Amino acid sequence: MARLRVPGASVAVIHAGEIEWARGYGVVTPGGAPVTPSTLFQAASISKPVTAMAALKMVELGQLALDRDVNGYTSLWKLPKDMDNSPVTLRQLLSHTAGTTVHGFAGYPAGSAVPTLVQLLNGAKPANSRGVHVSTRPGTKWRYSGGGYQVVQYVMTERAKRPFPQLLQETVLQPLGMADSSFAQPLPAAQLARAALPHDANGKPIPGGPHTYPELAAAGLWTTPSDLAKFAIEIKRSAAGQSNKVLSQSMTQLMLTPVMQDYGLGLGIEGEGQAQTFGHGGSNAGYQGMLVAYTERGDGVVVMTNGERGGELAGEIVRAVAAQYGWPSKRPKVRAAVPPPAAALAALPGKYAIDGLGDFTIARAGAGLTVALKDGAVEPLHAAPDGGWFVTSMDAELRFDGRDGGGRLKAGAMDVPFSRAK
């Protein structure tokens, strides 16, 4: 935590199908109160699987259909389509295969104007993100899209005729006993007093405190690791036919079935059988977190932090838990490194772009190379004997294909192409 300048972290470990322990570490802000298991954090993109579960509940209730054009549910706003008039479905939006734009959201500093959902979808002021539209033929490509989840939010509220926080409270949070969870944005003062405050990559408080995220479906959940552990436990139990507090067994199994790029309906899926896991990461301004759990085994862990580099910390904690509890996957890897070839030292430094995910930078550092896969997170880039390149902060590998300096980035379930930035 000190190395990564993360003031606070909260962890909940699932073992034998139950929360075995939950603990807080550090403080809500330097000089502030200690983090406890009931301290609130922004879940960021871990909001997406919670949203997906609520949307699938509406499918089971007959209020939505997985494969109907979502524009058929709306009247005042329609999803613009650049390509043609191919239908965009709920199944595609939940699995990031709808071709929709806008990867993620920056949120709105405390005290600043916050757009309505329609302003957000249109990219109209005071929105600080572009409008959401379809730029790739639906169903043909996996591209992470927080914007697509905002379309889901709009469709859900149009059909339910209820505010999104109330809808999620009724369909998911209350049935699962997630009493410390809320989609309220901004968080009311009484709850904010229980929250960890956000910090940048240098450990400095984000000015004004937590950003407001009107992008509720994509990034708006406030919660604790213990509440998210309850969510994960229900998914495991429901998939096994042992619980149906929200979804039926068949619908939960559908949620856990990959559509494309090892991503199901709201969840990343890795491995098979006893080694199959589901999960999601989250990254908001000053908050980073991770949820990982097994589909068939009663094991998992949720980590939430209040620092911009907390994602690296969360990955380390997941690997430590995996090793301690003897998980079949997610444990630390030991890899061989070789001296980087001279040609690579000269050719690789520069900026690279991943469609929909942003940029990363490689730089020369002494006799080797460094990479910044995220802003402010510079680390050594190691050469592998087989010609690949890897980092130690996460299970990520770069492979260059020699064509125009491009290649592929593989990190967990993600396997995406990158190109040399022009």
Short mmCIF file of C-alpha atoms in Angstrom, two decimals:
data_model
loop_
_atom_site.label_atom_id
_atom_site.label_comp_id
_atom_site.label_asym_id
_atom_site.label_seq_id
_atom_site.Cartn_x
_atom_site.Cartn_y
_atom_site.Cartn_z
CA MET A 1 0.00 0.00 0.00
CA ALA A 2 2.85 2.38 0.81
CA ARG A 3 4.66 1.62 -2.45
CA LEU A 4 1.53 2.21 -4.53
CA ARG A 5 0.38 5.15 -2.37
CA VAL A 6 -2.97 3.55 -1.64
CA PRO A 7 -4.30 4.90 1.70
CA GLY A 8 -6.96 2.27 2.30
CA ALA A 9 -8.07 -1.19 1.26
CA SER A 10 -10.90 -3.53 2.21
CA VAL A 11 -10.97 -7.28 1.58
CA ALA A 12 -13.62 -10.01 1.87
CA VAL A 13 -12.66 -13.66 1.32
CA ILE A 14 -15.18 -16.34 0.33
CA HIS A 15 -14.40 -19.94 1.35
CA ALA A 16 -16.62 -23.01 1.50
CA GLY A 17 -19.44 -20.94 0.02
CA GLU A 18 -19.50 -18.32 2.77
CA ILE A 19 -17.72 -15.10 3.69
CA GLU A 20 -14.88 -16.52 5.81
CA TRP A 21 -13.41 -13.16 6.81
CA ALA A 22 -13.55 -9.47 5.98
CA ARG A 23 -11.04 -6.85 7.06
CA GLY A 24 -10.08 -3.24 6.47
CA TYR A 25 -6.54 -1.91 6.11
CA GLY A 26 -5.20 1.64 6.23
CA VAL A 27 -7.34 4.76 6.41
CA VAL A 28 -10.17 6.48 4.55
CA THR A 29 -7.75 9.39 3.97
CA PRO A 30 -4.34 10.25 5.49
CA GLY A 31 -4.97 11.29 9.10
CA GLY A 32 -8.54 10.01 8.89
CA ALA A 33 -10.52 7.10 10.31
CA PRO A 34 -9.41 3.51 9.76
CA VAL A 35 -10.97 1.45 7.00
CA THR A 36 -13.36 -1.20 8.34
CA PRO A 37 -15.38 -3.93 6.57
CA SER A 38 -18.36 -1.54 6.54
CA THR A 39 -16.48 1.35 4.92
CA LEU A 40 -18.10 2.30 1.60
CA PHE A 41 -16.20 2.40 -1.70
CA GLN A 42 -17.20 3.18 -5.28
CA ALA A 43 -17.49 -0.13 -7.12
CA ALA A 44 -16.88 1.56 -10.49
CA SER A 45 -17.32 -1.02 -13.29
CA ILE A 46 -18.21 -3.78 -10.85
CA SER A 47 -21.56 -1.96 -11.11
CA LYS A 48 -21.99 -3.63 -14.53
CA PRO A 49 -22.62 -7.23 -13.39
CA VAL A 50 -25.05 -5.95 -10.73
CA THR A 51 -26.87 -4.04 -13.47
CA ALA A 52 -26.80 -7.12 -15.69
CA MET A 53 -28.45 -9.23 -13.00
CA ALA A 54 -31.25 -6.65 -12.66
CA ALA A 55 -31.72 -6.51 -16.44
CA LEU A 56 -31.93 -10.30 -16.62
CA LYS A 57 -34.52 -10.26 -13.84
CA MET A 58 -36.61 -7.96 -16.02
CA VAL A 59 -36.19 -10.49 -18.86
CA GLU A 60 -37.49 -13.26 -16.61
CA LEU A 61 -40.44 -11.06 -15.65
CA GLY A 62 -41.25 -10.54 -19.33
CA GLN A 63 -40.50 -6.80 -19.22
CA LEU A 64 -37.51 -7.07 -21.57
CA ALA A 65 -36.30 -9.57 -24.16
CA LEU A 66 -32.67 -10.48 -24.73
CA ASP A 67 -32.83 -10.45 -28.53
CA ARG A 68 -35.25 -7.66 -29.40
CA ASP A 69 -34.02 -4.33 -30.82
CA VAL A 70 -33.72 -2.06 -27.78
CA ASN A 71 -34.95 0.91 -29.81
CA GLY A 72 -38.33 -0.78 -29.76
CA TYR A 73 -38.53 -0.07 -26.03
CA THR A 74 -37.86 3.67 -26.23
CA SER A 75 -39.80 6.65 -27.52
CA LEU A 76 -38.03 9.90 -26.59
CA TRP A 77 -34.48 8.70 -27.35
CA LYS A 78 -33.20 6.18 -29.88
CA LEU A 79 -29.70 4.65 -30.11
CA PRO A 80 -28.05 6.16 -33.22
CA LYS A 81 -26.51 3.67 -35.66
CA ASP A 82 -23.67 4.64 -38.01
CA MET A 83 -23.43 1.32 -39.84
CA ASP A 84 -26.94 0.31 -40.92
CA ASN A 85 -30.21 -0.39 -39.21
CA SER A 86 -29.12 -3.74 -37.70
CA PRO A 87 -30.93 -4.35 -34.42
CA VAL A 88 -29.02 -3.81 -31.19
CA THR A 89 -30.10 -6.20 -28.48
CA LEU A 90 -29.88 -6.38 -24.70
CA ARG A 91 -27.75 -9.52 -25.03
CA GLN A 92 -25.24 -7.57 -27.15
CA LEU A 93 -25.18 -4.55 -24.84
CA LEU A 94 -24.61 -6.68 -21.73
CA SER A 95 -21.78 -8.62 -23.43
CA HIS A 96 -20.04 -5.59 -25.05
CA THR A 97 -20.77 -6.88 -28.56
CA ALA A 98 -23.31 -4.22 -29.63
CA GLY A 99 -20.73 -2.03 -31.39
CA THR A 100 -21.52 0.90 -29.09
CA THR A 101 -19.03 3.66 -28.35
CA VAL A 102 -17.62 5.28 -25.17
CA HIS A 103 -15.32 3.01 -23.21
CA GLY A 104 -15.63 4.63 -19.78
CA PHE A 105 -16.46 7.76 -17.83
CA ALA A 106 -14.49 10.29 -15.79
CA GLY A 107 -17.33 11.28 -13.47
CA TYR A 108 -18.05 14.84 -12.35
CA PRO A 109 -16.08 16.65 -9.62
CA ALA A 110 -18.06 17.55 -6.53
CA GLY A 111 -20.05 20.74 -7.05
CA SER A 112 -19.95 20.67 -10.86
CA ALA A 113 -23.01 20.37 -13.11
CA VAL A 114 -24.15 16.81 -13.76
CA PRO A 115 -25.97 15.83 -16.98
CA THR A 116 -29.26 14.01 -17.22
CA LEU A 117 -29.18 10.52 -18.70
CA VAL A 118 -30.41 11.75 -22.09
CA GLN A 119 -27.79 14.55 -22.12
CA LEU A 120 -25.19 11.93 -21.29
CA LEU A 121 -26.34 9.61 -24.08
CA ASN A 122 -26.30 12.53 -26.54
CA GLY A 123 -22.96 13.90 -25.35
CA ALA A 124 -24.70 17.23 -24.72
CA LYS A 125 -23.49 19.74 -22.14
CA PRO A 126 -22.78 19.46 -19.30
CA ALA A 127 -21.74 15.90 -20.25
CA ASN A 128 -17.95 15.47 -20.36
CA SER A 129 -18.10 12.37 -22.56
CA ARG A 130 -19.11 11.88 -26.18
CA GLY A 131 -22.53 10.67 -27.19
CA VAL A 132 -23.23 6.96 -27.39
CA HIS A 133 -23.84 5.49 -30.82
CA VAL A 134 -23.20 2.30 -32.80
CA SER A 135 -19.98 2.46 -34.83
CA THR A 136 -19.34 -1.24 -35.48
CA ARG A 137 -21.79 -3.78 -36.87
CA PRO A 138 -23.61 -5.29 -33.87
CA GLY A 139 -22.61 -8.81 -32.93
CA THR A 140 -19.36 -8.90 -34.91
CA LYS A 141 -16.78 -7.59 -32.46
CA TRP A 142 -16.11 -7.41 -28.71
CA ARG A 143 -15.40 -3.86 -27.58
CA TYR A 144 -15.79 -2.79 -23.99
CA SER A 145 -18.43 -0.08 -23.81
CA GLY A 146 -19.59 1.67 -20.67
CA GLY A 147 -21.75 3.67 -23.05
CA GLY A 148 -23.64 0.50 -23.94
CA TYR A 149 -24.51 -0.02 -20.29
CA GLN A 150 -25.95 3.48 -20.18
CA VAL A 151 -28.27 2.46 -23.01
CA VAL A 152 -29.24 -0.51 -20.82
CA GLN A 153 -29.95 1.88 -17.94
CA TYR A 154 -32.17 4.00 -20.15
CA VAL A 155 -34.10 1.00 -21.48
CA MET A 156 -34.55 -0.48 -17.99
CA THR A 157 -35.92 2.74 -16.49
CA GLU A 158 -38.17 3.36 -19.49
CA ARG A 159 -39.72 -0.08 -19.10
CA ALA A 160 -39.88 -0.17 -15.30
CA LYS A 161 -41.07 3.44 -14.93
CA ARG A 162 -38.97 3.74 -11.79
CA PRO A 163 -35.69 5.53 -10.99
CA PHE A 164 -32.66 3.30 -11.50
CA PRO A 165 -31.50 3.34 -7.83
CA GLN A 166 -34.96 2.24 -6.69
CA LEU A 167 -35.18 -0.41 -9.41
CA LEU A 168 -31.80 -1.92 -8.46
CA GLN A 169 -32.66 -1.76 -4.76
CA GLU A 170 -35.85 -3.73 -5.35
CA THR A 171 -34.52 -6.29 -7.85
CA VAL A 172 -30.99 -7.08 -6.59
CA LEU A 173 -29.67 -5.24 -3.54
CA GLN A 174 -32.55 -5.92 -1.12
CA PRO A 175 -33.16 -9.57 -2.13
CA LEU A 176 -29.45 -10.33 -1.64
CA GLY A 177 -29.20 -8.53 1.70
CA MET A 178 -26.74 -5.97 0.31
CA ALA A 179 -27.71 -3.47 3.02
CA ASP A 180 -24.57 -1.34 2.62
CA SER A 181 -25.05 -0.87 -1.14
CA SER A 182 -26.68 1.95 -3.07
CA PHE A 183 -26.75 3.50 -6.54
CA ALA A 184 -27.28 6.95 -5.04
CA GLN A 185 -25.16 9.54 -6.86
CA PRO A 186 -23.96 11.68 -5.22
CA LEU A 187 -23.92 9.79 -1.95
CA PRO A 188 -26.02 11.44 0.80
CA ALA A 189 -24.01 13.11 3.57
CA ALA A 190 -24.86 10.51 6.21
CA GLN A 191 -23.49 7.70 4.02
CA LEU A 192 -20.55 9.78 2.79
CA ALA A 193 -19.37 9.95 6.41
CA ARG A 194 -18.84 6.16 6.16
CA ALA A 195 -17.00 6.28 2.84
CA ALA A 196 -13.34 5.95 1.93
CA LEU A 197 -12.27 9.11 0.10
CA PRO A 198 -10.57 8.86 -3.32
CA HIS A 199 -6.86 9.49 -3.94
CA ASP A 200 -4.73 9.97 -7.06
CA ALA A 201 -1.67 7.97 -8.17
CA ASN A 202 0.52 9.99 -5.78
CA GLY A 203 -1.74 9.33 -2.79
CA LYS A 204 -3.15 12.87 -2.78
CA PRO A 205 -6.87 13.35 -2.12
CA ILE A 206 -9.02 13.95 -5.21
CA PRO A 207 -10.11 17.60 -4.92
CA GLY A 208 -13.63 17.88 -3.57
CA GLY A 209 -13.88 14.19 -2.71
CA PRO A 210 -15.70 11.49 -4.70
CA HIS A 211 -16.72 12.28 -8.26
CA THR A 212 -20.41 11.98 -9.03
CA TYR A 213 -21.24 9.28 -11.60
CA PRO A 214 -24.64 9.72 -13.24
CA GLU A 215 -23.54 6.70 -15.31
CA LEU A 216 -25.22 4.51 -12.72
CA ALA A 217 -25.39 1.23 -14.67
CA ALA A 218 -21.77 1.43 -15.75
CA ALA A 219 -20.10 2.92 -12.67
CA GLY A 220 -22.52 4.22 -10.02
CA LEU A 221 -22.61 1.60 -7.24
CA TRP A 222 -21.43 2.38 -3.70
CA THR A 223 -20.81 -0.80 -1.71
CA THR A 224 -18.49 -2.91 0.44
CA PRO A 225 -16.47 -6.07 -0.35
CA SER A 226 -18.78 -8.07 1.95
CA ASP A 227 -21.87 -6.98 0.00
CA LEU A 228 -20.20 -7.83 -3.32
CA ALA A 229 -19.21 -11.18 -1.83
CA LYS A 230 -22.91 -11.82 -1.13
CA PHE A 231 -23.57 -11.03 -4.81
CA ALA A 232 -20.87 -13.50 -5.92
CA ILE A 233 -22.09 -16.21 -3.55
CA GLU A 234 -25.63 -15.89 -4.95
CA ILE A 235 -24.34 -16.29 -8.52
CA LYS A 236 -22.49 -19.48 -7.57
CA ARG A 237 -25.47 -20.89 -5.66
CA SER A 238 -28.00 -19.94 -8.32
CA ALA A 239 -25.90 -21.53 -11.09
CA ALA A 240 -25.89 -24.75 -9.05
CA GLY A 241 -29.66 -24.64 -8.51
CA GLN A 242 -29.26 -23.95 -4.78
CA SER A 243 -30.80 -20.45 -4.67
CA ASN A 244 -33.05 -18.22 -6.74
CA LYS A 245 -33.19 -14.99 -4.75
CA VAL A 246 -33.02 -13.00 -8.01
CA LEU A 247 -32.53 -15.25 -11.05
CA SER A 248 -33.42 -18.79 -12.02
CA GLN A 249 -30.68 -21.39 -12.44
CA SER A 250 -30.93 -21.30 -16.24
CA MET A 251 -30.71 -17.49 -16.40
CA THR A 252 -27.69 -17.41 -14.08
CA GLN A 253 -26.01 -20.06 -16.20
CA LEU A 254 -26.69 -17.90 -19.25
CA MET A 255 -25.11 -14.94 -17.44
CA LEU A 256 -22.00 -17.11 -16.98
CA THR A 257 -21.85 -18.30 -20.60
CA PRO A 258 -19.25 -16.44 -22.70
CA VAL A 259 -20.65 -14.59 -25.70
CA MET A 260 -17.35 -13.34 -27.11
CA GLN A 261 -13.82 -12.68 -25.73
CA ASP A 262 -14.60 -14.77 -22.63
CA TYR A 263 -17.23 -12.25 -21.52
CA GLY A 264 -20.73 -13.35 -20.58
CA LEU A 265 -23.67 -11.13 -19.65
CA GLY A 266 -21.98 -8.63 -17.33
CA LEU A 267 -19.10 -10.84 -16.22
CA GLY A 268 -15.69 -11.90 -17.46
CA ILE A 269 -15.36 -15.70 -17.53
CA GLU A 270 -12.07 -17.63 -17.35
CA GLY A 271 -11.20 -21.32 -17.27
CA GLU A 272 -13.38 -24.42 -17.26
CA GLY A 273 -14.86 -26.84 -14.76
CA GLN A 274 -13.48 -26.52 -11.24
CA ALA A 275 -11.10 -23.82 -12.49
CA GLN A 276 -13.79 -21.58 -14.01
CA THR A 277 -13.99 -18.14 -12.47
CA PHE A 278 -16.26 -15.16 -13.01
CA GLY A 279 -15.45 -11.61 -12.08
CA HIS A 280 -15.00 -7.96 -12.92
CA GLY A 281 -12.63 -5.11 -12.16
CA GLY A 282 -13.50 -1.50 -11.45
CA SER A 283 -11.77 1.85 -11.91
CA ASN A 284 -13.31 5.21 -11.01
CA ALA A 285 -11.50 8.45 -10.15
CA GLY A 286 -9.52 7.50 -7.04
CA TYR A 287 -11.06 4.05 -6.61
CA GLN A 288 -9.91 0.65 -7.90
CA GLY A 289 -11.33 -2.78 -7.11
CA MET A 290 -11.63 -6.40 -8.17
CA LEU A 291 -14.11 -9.26 -7.74
CA VAL A 292 -13.13 -12.86 -8.51
CA ALA A 293 -15.08 -16.02 -7.62
CA TYR A 294 -15.40 -19.61 -8.79
CA THR A 295 -18.48 -20.96 -10.51
CA GLU A 296 -18.28 -24.46 -9.00
CA ARG A 297 -15.96 -24.02 -6.00
CA GLY A 298 -17.06 -22.00 -2.97
CA ASP A 299 -14.08 -19.67 -3.15
CA GLY A 300 -13.57 -16.04 -4.08
CA VAL A 301 -12.30 -12.64 -3.00
CA VAL A 302 -13.35 -9.01 -3.34
CA VAL A 303 -10.84 -6.17 -2.93
CA MET A 304 -11.73 -2.46 -2.90
CA THR A 305 -9.25 0.42 -2.59
CA ASN A 306 -9.26 4.22 -2.51
CA GLY A 307 -6.17 4.84 -4.65
CA GLU A 308 -5.55 5.19 -8.40
CA ARG A 309 -2.96 2.40 -8.24
CA GLY A 310 -5.14 0.15 -6.15
CA GLY A 311 -5.76 -2.14 -9.11
CA GLU A 312 -2.19 -3.42 -8.86
CA LEU A 313 -2.64 -3.93 -5.12
CA ALA A 314 -5.93 -5.77 -5.71
CA GLY A 315 -4.22 -8.10 -8.19
CA GLU A 316 -1.49 -8.89 -5.66
CA ILE A 317 -4.07 -9.62 -2.95
CA VAL A 318 -6.05 -11.91 -5.27
CA ARG A 319 -2.89 -13.88 -6.07
CA ALA A 320 -1.97 -14.09 -2.38
CA VAL A 321 -5.44 -15.39 -1.45
CA ALA A 322 -5.31 -17.87 -4.35
CA ALA A 323 -1.97 -19.21 -3.09
CA GLN A 324 -3.02 -19.35 0.56
CA TYR A 325 -6.29 -21.18 -0.16
CA GLY A 326 -4.89 -23.49 -2.86
CA TRP A 327 -7.02 -22.23 -5.73
CA PRO A 328 -6.57 -24.05 -9.07
CA SER A 329 -5.92 -20.73 -10.82
CA LYS A 330 -5.13 -17.05 -10.14
CA ARG A 331 -2.00 -17.95 -8.15
CA PRO A 332 1.30 -16.13 -8.71
CA LYS A 333 3.26 -17.16 -11.80
CA VAL A 334 7.02 -17.48 -11.99
CA ARG A 335 8.33 -16.59 -15.44
CA ALA A 336 11.78 -16.56 -17.00
CA ALA A 337 13.14 -13.30 -18.39
CA VAL A 338 15.99 -12.81 -20.88
CA PRO A 339 18.01 -9.70 -21.79
CA PRO A 340 16.00 -7.59 -24.25
CA PRO A 341 17.30 -7.77 -27.84
CA ALA A 342 19.13 -4.64 -29.01
CA ALA A 343 16.75 -4.30 -31.96
CA ALA A 344 13.77 -4.22 -29.60
CA LEU A 345 15.38 -1.58 -27.39
CA ALA A 346 15.55 0.67 -30.44
CA ALA A 347 12.25 -0.23 -32.10
CA LEU A 348 9.67 -0.62 -29.33
CA PRO A 349 9.69 2.72 -27.43
CA GLY A 350 6.67 4.84 -28.32
CA LYS A 351 2.94 5.17 -27.86
CA TYR A 352 0.45 2.44 -28.76
CA ALA A 353 -3.33 2.47 -29.09
CA ILE A 354 -5.98 -0.15 -28.26
CA ASP A 355 -9.33 0.51 -29.88
CA GLY A 356 -11.82 1.46 -27.20
CA LEU A 357 -9.36 0.98 -24.33
CA GLY A 358 -6.96 3.91 -24.72
CA ASP A 359 -3.20 4.20 -25.06
CA PHE A 360 -0.11 2.75 -23.41
CA THR A 361 3.51 3.84 -23.63
CA ILE A 362 6.82 1.98 -23.83
CA ALA A 363 10.05 3.82 -22.96
CA ARG A 364 13.77 3.07 -22.77
CA ALA A 365 15.15 2.86 -19.22
CA GLY A 366 18.85 2.07 -18.84
CA ALA A 367 19.55 -1.34 -20.34
CA GLY A 368 15.88 -2.22 -20.56
CA LEU A 369 12.33 -1.02 -21.24
CA THR A 370 9.43 0.22 -19.17
CA VAL A 371 5.72 0.28 -19.95
CA ALA A 372 2.85 2.38 -18.61
CA LEU A 373 -0.31 0.37 -19.24
CA LYS A 374 -2.12 2.97 -17.12
CA ASP A 375 -1.26 6.62 -16.58
CA GLY A 376 1.28 7.03 -13.79
CA ALA A 377 1.88 3.27 -13.44
CA VAL A 378 5.32 2.82 -15.01
CA GLU A 379 6.92 -0.59 -14.52
CA PRO A 380 9.63 -2.77 -16.11
CA LEU A 381 8.74 -4.58 -19.34
CA HIS A 382 10.47 -7.97 -19.34
CA ALA A 383 11.45 -9.97 -22.42
CA ALA A 384 10.37 -13.62 -22.38
CA PRO A 385 12.39 -16.45 -23.99
CA ASP A 386 9.59 -17.11 -26.51
CA GLY A 387 9.64 -13.56 -27.89
CA GLY A 388 6.79 -12.15 -25.83
CA TRP A 389 6.95 -9.36 -23.26
CA PHE A 390 5.42 -9.33 -19.79
CA VAL A 391 4.95 -7.30 -16.60
CA THR A 392 4.78 -8.47 -12.99
CA SER A 393 1.97 -6.23 -11.72
CA MET A 394 -0.67 -8.33 -13.48
CA ASP A 395 -1.06 -11.36 -15.71
CA ALA A 396 -0.51 -9.41 -18.92
CA GLU A 397 1.57 -10.15 -22.00
CA LEU A 398 2.42 -8.12 -25.10
CA ARG A 399 3.23 -9.77 -28.42
CA PHE A 400 4.43 -7.76 -31.40
CA ASP A 401 3.59 -9.15 -34.83
CA GLY A 402 6.06 -7.07 -36.83
CA ARG A 403 3.39 -5.40 -38.97
CA ASP A 404 3.52 -1.61 -38.55
CA GLY A 405 4.62 -2.03 -34.93
CA GLY A 406 1.33 -3.58 -33.84
CA GLY A 407 0.49 -6.73 -31.94
CA ARG A 408 -1.79 -8.13 -29.27
CA LEU A 409 -2.26 -7.54 -25.54
CA LYS A 410 -3.46 -10.50 -23.50
CA ALA A 411 -4.51 -9.88 -19.90
CA GLY A 412 -6.69 -12.45 -18.20
CA ALA A 413 -9.74 -13.06 -20.38
CA MET A 414 -8.91 -10.09 -22.60
CA ASP A 415 -7.05 -10.63 -25.88
CA VAL A 416 -7.10 -7.47 -28.00
CA PRO A 417 -5.03 -6.02 -30.86
CA PHE A 418 -2.98 -2.85 -30.49
CA SER A 419 -1.38 -0.58 -33.07
CA ARG A 420 1.41 1.93 -33.12
CA ALA A 421 -0.09 5.37 -32.46
CA LYS A 422 0.28 7.67 -35.42
#
